[in-house]
Every structure is written in C-alpha cells, then in structure tokens.
C-alpha positions as semicolon CSV with decimal commas, in nm:
position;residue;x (nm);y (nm);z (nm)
1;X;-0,035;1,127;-2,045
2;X;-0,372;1,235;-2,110
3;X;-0,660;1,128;-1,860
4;X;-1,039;1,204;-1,803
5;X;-1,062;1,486;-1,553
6;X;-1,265;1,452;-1,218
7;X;-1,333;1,206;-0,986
8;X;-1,313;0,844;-1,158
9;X;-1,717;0,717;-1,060
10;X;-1,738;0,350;-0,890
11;X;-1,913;0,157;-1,175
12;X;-1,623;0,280;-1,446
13;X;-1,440;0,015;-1,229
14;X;-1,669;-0,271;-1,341
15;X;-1,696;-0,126;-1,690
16;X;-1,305;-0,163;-1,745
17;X;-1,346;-0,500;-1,644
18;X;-1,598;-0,566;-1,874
19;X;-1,384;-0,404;-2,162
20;X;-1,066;-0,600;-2,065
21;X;-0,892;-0,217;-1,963
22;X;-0,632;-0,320;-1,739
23;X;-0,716;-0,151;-1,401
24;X;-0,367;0,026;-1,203
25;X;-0,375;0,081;-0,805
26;X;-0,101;0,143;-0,630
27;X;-0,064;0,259;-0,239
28;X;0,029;0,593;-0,098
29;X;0,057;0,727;0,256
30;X;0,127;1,094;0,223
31;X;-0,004;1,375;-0,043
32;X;0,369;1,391;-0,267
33;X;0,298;1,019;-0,322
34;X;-0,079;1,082;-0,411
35;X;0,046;1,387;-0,627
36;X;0,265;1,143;-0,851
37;X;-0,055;0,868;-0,863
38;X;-0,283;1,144;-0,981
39;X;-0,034;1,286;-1,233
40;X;0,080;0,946;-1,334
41;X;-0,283;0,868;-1,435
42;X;-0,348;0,611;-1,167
43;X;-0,665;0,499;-1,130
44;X;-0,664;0,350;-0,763
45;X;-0,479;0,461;-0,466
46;X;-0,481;0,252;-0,159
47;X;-0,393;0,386;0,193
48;X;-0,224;0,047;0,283
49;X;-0,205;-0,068;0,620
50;X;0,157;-0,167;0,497
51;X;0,175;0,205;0,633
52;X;0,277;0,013;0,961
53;X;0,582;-0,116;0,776
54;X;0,708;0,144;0,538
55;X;0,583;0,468;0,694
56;X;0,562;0,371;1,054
57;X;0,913;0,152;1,103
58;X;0,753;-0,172;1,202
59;X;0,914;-0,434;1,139
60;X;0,749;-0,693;0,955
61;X;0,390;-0,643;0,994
62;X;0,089;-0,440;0,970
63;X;-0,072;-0,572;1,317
64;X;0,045;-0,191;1,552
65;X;-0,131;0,025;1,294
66;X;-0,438;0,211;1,472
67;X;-0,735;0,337;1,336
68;X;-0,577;0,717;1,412
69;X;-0,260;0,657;1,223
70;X;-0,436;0,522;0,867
71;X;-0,748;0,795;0,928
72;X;-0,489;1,061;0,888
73;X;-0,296;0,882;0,644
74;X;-0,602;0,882;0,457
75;X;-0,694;1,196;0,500
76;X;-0,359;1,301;0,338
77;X;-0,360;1,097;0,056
78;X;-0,791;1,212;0,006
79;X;-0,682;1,577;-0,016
80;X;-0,440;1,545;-0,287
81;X;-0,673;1,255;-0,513
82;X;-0,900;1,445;-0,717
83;X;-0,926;1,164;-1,012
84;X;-0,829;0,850;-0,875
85;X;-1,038;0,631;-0,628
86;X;-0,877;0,630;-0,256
87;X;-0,914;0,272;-0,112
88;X;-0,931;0,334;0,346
89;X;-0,723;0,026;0,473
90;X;-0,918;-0,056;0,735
91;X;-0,615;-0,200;1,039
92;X;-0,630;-0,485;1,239
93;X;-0,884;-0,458;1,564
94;X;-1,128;-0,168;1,350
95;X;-1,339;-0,478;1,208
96;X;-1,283;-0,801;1,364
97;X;-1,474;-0,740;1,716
98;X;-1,817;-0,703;1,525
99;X;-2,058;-0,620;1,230
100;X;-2,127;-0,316;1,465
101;X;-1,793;-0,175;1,502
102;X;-1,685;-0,210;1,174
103;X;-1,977;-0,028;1,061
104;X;-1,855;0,206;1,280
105;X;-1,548;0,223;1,200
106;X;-1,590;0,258;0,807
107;X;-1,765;0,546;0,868
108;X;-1,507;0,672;0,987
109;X;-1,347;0,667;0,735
110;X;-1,587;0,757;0,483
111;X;-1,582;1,113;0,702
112;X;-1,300;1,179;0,866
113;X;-1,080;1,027;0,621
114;X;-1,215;1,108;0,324
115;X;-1,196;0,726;0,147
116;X;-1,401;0,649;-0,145
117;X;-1,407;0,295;-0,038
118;X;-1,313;0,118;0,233
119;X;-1,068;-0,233;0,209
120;X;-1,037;-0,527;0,453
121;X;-0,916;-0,877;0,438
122;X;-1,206;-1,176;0,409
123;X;-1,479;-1,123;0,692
124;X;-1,773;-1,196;0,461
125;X;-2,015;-1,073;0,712
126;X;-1,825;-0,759;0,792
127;X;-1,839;-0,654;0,462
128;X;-2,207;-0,728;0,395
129;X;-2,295;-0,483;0,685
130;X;-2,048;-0,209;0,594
131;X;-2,168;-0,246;0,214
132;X;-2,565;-0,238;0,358
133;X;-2,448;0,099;0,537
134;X;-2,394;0,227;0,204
135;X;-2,005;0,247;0,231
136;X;-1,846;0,073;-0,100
137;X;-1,592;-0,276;-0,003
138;X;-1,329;-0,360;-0,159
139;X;-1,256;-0,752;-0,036
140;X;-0,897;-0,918;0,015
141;X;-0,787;-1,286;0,031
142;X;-0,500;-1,504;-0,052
143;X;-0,212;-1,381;0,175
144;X;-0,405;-1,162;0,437
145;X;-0,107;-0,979;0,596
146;X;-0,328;-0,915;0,945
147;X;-0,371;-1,276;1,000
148;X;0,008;-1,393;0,845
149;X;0,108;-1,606;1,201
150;X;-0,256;-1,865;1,166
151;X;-0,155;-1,872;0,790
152;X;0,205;-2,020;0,876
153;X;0,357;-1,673;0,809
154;X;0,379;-1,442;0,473
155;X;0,329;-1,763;0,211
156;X;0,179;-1,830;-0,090
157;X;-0,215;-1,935;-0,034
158;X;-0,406;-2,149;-0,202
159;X;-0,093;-2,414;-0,362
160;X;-0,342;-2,698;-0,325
161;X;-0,647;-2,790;-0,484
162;X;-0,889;-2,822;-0,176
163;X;-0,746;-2,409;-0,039
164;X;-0,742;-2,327;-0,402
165;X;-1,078;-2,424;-0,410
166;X;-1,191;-2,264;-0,103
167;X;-1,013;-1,933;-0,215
168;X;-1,269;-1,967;-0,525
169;X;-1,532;-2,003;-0,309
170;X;-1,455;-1,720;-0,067
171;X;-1,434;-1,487;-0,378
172;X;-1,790;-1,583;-0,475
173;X;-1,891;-1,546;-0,078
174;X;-1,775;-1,174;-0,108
175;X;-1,902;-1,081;-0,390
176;X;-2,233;-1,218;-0,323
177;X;-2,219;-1,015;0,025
178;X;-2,147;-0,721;-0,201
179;X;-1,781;-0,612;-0,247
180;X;-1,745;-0,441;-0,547
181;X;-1,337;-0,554;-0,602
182;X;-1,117;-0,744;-0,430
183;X;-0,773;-0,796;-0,382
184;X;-0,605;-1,133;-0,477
185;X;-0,293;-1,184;-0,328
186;X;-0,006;-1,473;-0,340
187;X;-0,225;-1,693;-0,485
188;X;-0,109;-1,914;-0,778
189;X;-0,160;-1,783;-1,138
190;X;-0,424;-2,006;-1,238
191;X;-0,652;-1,986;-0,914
192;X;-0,651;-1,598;-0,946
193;X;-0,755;-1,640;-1,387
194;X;-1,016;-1,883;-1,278
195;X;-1,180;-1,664;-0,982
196;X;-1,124;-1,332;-1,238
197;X;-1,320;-1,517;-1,532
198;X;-1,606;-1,634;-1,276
199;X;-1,650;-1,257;-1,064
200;X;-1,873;-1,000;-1,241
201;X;-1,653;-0,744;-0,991
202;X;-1,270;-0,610;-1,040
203;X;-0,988;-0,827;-0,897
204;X;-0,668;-0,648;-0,834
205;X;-0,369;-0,909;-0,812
206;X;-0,036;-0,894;-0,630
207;X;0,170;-1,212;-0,647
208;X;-0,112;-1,334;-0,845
209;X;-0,024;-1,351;-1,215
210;X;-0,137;-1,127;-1,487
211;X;-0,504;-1,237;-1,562
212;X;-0,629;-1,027;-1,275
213;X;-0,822;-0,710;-1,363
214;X;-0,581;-0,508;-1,211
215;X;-0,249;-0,498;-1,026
216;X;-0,141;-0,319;-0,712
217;X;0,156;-0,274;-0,576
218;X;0,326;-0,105;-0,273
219;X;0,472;0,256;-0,386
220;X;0,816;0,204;-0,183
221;X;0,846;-0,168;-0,307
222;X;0,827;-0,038;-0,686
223;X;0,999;0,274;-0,643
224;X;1,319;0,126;-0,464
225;X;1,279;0,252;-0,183
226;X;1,227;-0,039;0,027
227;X;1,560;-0,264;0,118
228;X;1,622;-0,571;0,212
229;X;1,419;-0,868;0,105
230;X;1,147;-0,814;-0,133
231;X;0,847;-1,033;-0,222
232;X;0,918;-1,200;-0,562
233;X;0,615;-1,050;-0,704
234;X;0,730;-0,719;-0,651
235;X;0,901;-0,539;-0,932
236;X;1,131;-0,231;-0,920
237;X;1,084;0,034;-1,133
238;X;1,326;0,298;-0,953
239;X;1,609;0,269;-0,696
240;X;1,543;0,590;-0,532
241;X;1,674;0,464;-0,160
242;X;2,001;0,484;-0,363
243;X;1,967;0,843;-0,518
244;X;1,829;0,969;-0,142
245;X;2,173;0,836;-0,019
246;X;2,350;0,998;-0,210
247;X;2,188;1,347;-0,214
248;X;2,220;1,314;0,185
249;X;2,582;1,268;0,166
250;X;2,706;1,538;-0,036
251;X;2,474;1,754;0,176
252;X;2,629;1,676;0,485
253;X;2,978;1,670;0,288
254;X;2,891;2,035;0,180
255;X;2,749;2,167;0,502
256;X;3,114;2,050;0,669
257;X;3,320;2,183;0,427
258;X;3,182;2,481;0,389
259;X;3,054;2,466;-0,022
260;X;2,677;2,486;0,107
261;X;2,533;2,757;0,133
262;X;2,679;2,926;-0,158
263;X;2,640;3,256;-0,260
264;X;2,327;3,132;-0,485
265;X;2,148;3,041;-0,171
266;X;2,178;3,312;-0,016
267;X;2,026;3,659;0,037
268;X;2,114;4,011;0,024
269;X;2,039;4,349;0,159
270;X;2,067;4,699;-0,031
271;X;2,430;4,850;0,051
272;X;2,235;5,138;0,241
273;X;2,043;4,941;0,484
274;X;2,409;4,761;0,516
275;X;2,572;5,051;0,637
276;X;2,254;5,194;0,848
277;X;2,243;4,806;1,014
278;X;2,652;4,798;1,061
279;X;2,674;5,150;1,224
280;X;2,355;5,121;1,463
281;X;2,565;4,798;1,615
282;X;2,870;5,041;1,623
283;X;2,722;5,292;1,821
284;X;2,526;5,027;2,060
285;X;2,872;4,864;2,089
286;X;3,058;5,221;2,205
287;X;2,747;5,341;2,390
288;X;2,807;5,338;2,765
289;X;2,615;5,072;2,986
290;X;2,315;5,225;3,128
291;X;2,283;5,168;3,470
C-alpha cells in the first residue's frame, strides 16, 4: 500500500470528511504497534487510556492510569509515527479538577509526549481552554469509559430519544467549543449518522455504526489478542494470543529437551584460538596454587 509521505496535516482530517474518505484510527501503546499503523497506512493512532487495561493488567477499567504511564506511552508511540496523527489520551484526574490543570496537563503532552492532539471524554469547558491554548481536541461521548460506574456501567448510551437527543446536543456543544473530531462511542446507529451529517468536524465511531467518518478500534481487541469477553462492536481480524501460545510452548518444550539452541544458533571460534583457549585452562588447571 502506497501512502503520502510525511506527517498527515490537521485540516486533511476535515477535508476527508468533506470528500466522504473513510478516516482509520486505531490505538497503540508501544513503537512495534505504531510501526505496523504507520506501515499499514493508518491515518490516526491513539495512545488509549485502555493502556490501563491491555498494557497495564487492570482489570476492567481505565480509572489507575496516571499521567506518567500514558506520557511515556505516548512518547513511544510519537517516536515511531512519522505519517499518522498521534491522539494523547488524556487519564482520569489530568482534566477534571480544572480548566487550569488541564491546560496544564495537555501541555504536557504536547512536549513531553510528543501528541499531535490531545483526547478526553465530554468536559465542554475543558476542551475550550485546552483548544484556546493552541493544543488541537479531539472530543469523546457516548460510553465514556472514565465515568462507566455514574453511567450504570460499560452500556450502550443514548437508547432513548431524550439521551439521544442530548448526545446530539453535546456533539454540537464540543464542536462549538472547538474540538476538531470526536469520538462516538456505543451509541445507536442512527444517533451517531444524524450527529455525523450535522458536525462540520470528523467523528470516529466505535460501537456506533458505519456512517461515522471514521472508525477506531483497540489494536489488541482486533488483533486477537485480547481474551475473554469482547464488546460486540469489536471485530477480530487476527487471533494472535493463540499463535503467541503456541510459539511459547514449543520454546519451553525445546529449551527442556534439549533441540534449542541448535547448532544454527550458535557461534563458533577459529580451531586455533580453540586450542590456544583449551590449553591456557590446562596449564592454569596443573599450575600449582600460589600461596
């Protein structure tokens, strides 16, 4: 696959909207995963603060993550993303407390991290002072995994039409406060068309039907790699968990029988040297203990 080298610019986001170019973001949390989104042609990477979950081994949900953990996650992932945009996750706690700190903490990211943009869930205010700081937002609403327990746990949002309503209206709230995308997810199909057809900004859908401007989804979800329950809306494209097992195994088989190393994997040394090495521990073997 062919794709336009350098850094993909900001407004090429609203342009593919405007062209009906379907736009492809997916997350990744170290700089193999960014390597396969830049070679793949991706044109979004997210540093998710699903980190918590899939990187980080907590279990269901995206609360412990600190500031820290997803600026050097980011970091990572910035190093290795020369065309595709790299979304900060901004975690729980680095945005609620005030306009102020989140401003602060964006930056952040911007500069330590390395982000191109910086992503966090509603907080119409917090995004209108991080976006006045110069610092590009990209919104999120429907299912907001950092505030899961007040929304009755990880459901589908907006199933009636009073919250689908308000989810419509929230949209329009964000983008007037000046996020340039945002992230729709588990909302119903229609809800996510009708808020797509009415934004002049990219939506990115997960769990949110195919009318969005783009689609995102977790990089262990779609590669297999996650087990155990899965959100319907995720698809698999791999089952790599499987093949990892399996390579593991006949390591460990090979290391206890005795097949691995083979002579392959192994080095050698010139038959000279072999006999200078072998007969130096001769004579330090037969040499009398100095006292």
């Amino acid at each position: 696959m062919t794709v336009p080298a350098g850094k993909l610019p900001l407004p090429e986001l609203r342009a593919m909207k405007e062209r009906g170019d379907k736009i492809v973001m997916v997350t990744a949390y170290d700089a193999p995963g960014a390597r396969f989104a830049e070679d793949a042609g991706i044109d979004v990477v997210l540093v998710g603060d699903t980190a918590a979950m899939v990187m980080l081994g907590h279990e269901g949900t995206t609360v412990p993550v600190t500031v820290d953990e997803m600026l050097f996650l980011t970091r990572t992932v910035s190093r290795q993303s020369r065309r595709p945009i790299v979304v900060g996750d901004m975690p729980f706690g680095s945005y609620q407390v005030s306009d102020e700190d989140a401003v602060r903490n964006a930056i952040r990211f911007v500069k330590e991290g390395g982000a191109d943009v910086v992503k966090l869930e509603g907080a119409v205010s917090r995004a209108r002072a991080i976006g006045e700081a110069g610092i590009p937002v990209m919104a999120h609403i429907g299912l907001t995994p950092q505030s899961a327990t007040m929304l009755g746990g990880f459901k589908t949002q907006g199933k009636t039409a009073e919250a689908a309503q308000k989810l419509v209206e929230e949209a329009h709230a964000l983008e007037d406060a000046g996020a340039m995308s945002i992230v729709l997810e588990a909302i119903p199909a229609p809800v996510a068309a009708r808020i797509t057809s009415e934004l002049s900004i990219p939506t990115f859908g997960i769990g949110a039907g195919p009318d969005c401007d783009g689609q995102v989804l977790v990089y262990h979800d779609l590669l297999g790699l996650t087990e155990g329950h899965l959100p319907r809306f995720v698809k698999r494209y791999a089952n790599l968990s499987r093949e990892i097992r399996d390579a593991l195994e006949a390591y460990a088989a090979e290391v206890r029988s005795g097949a691995f190393p083979g002579e392959e994997h192994t080095y050698e040394m010139s038959a000279e040297e072999l006999a200078d090495f072998e007969g130096n521990a001769l004579d330090r073997a037969v040499r009398p203990r100095e006292r």
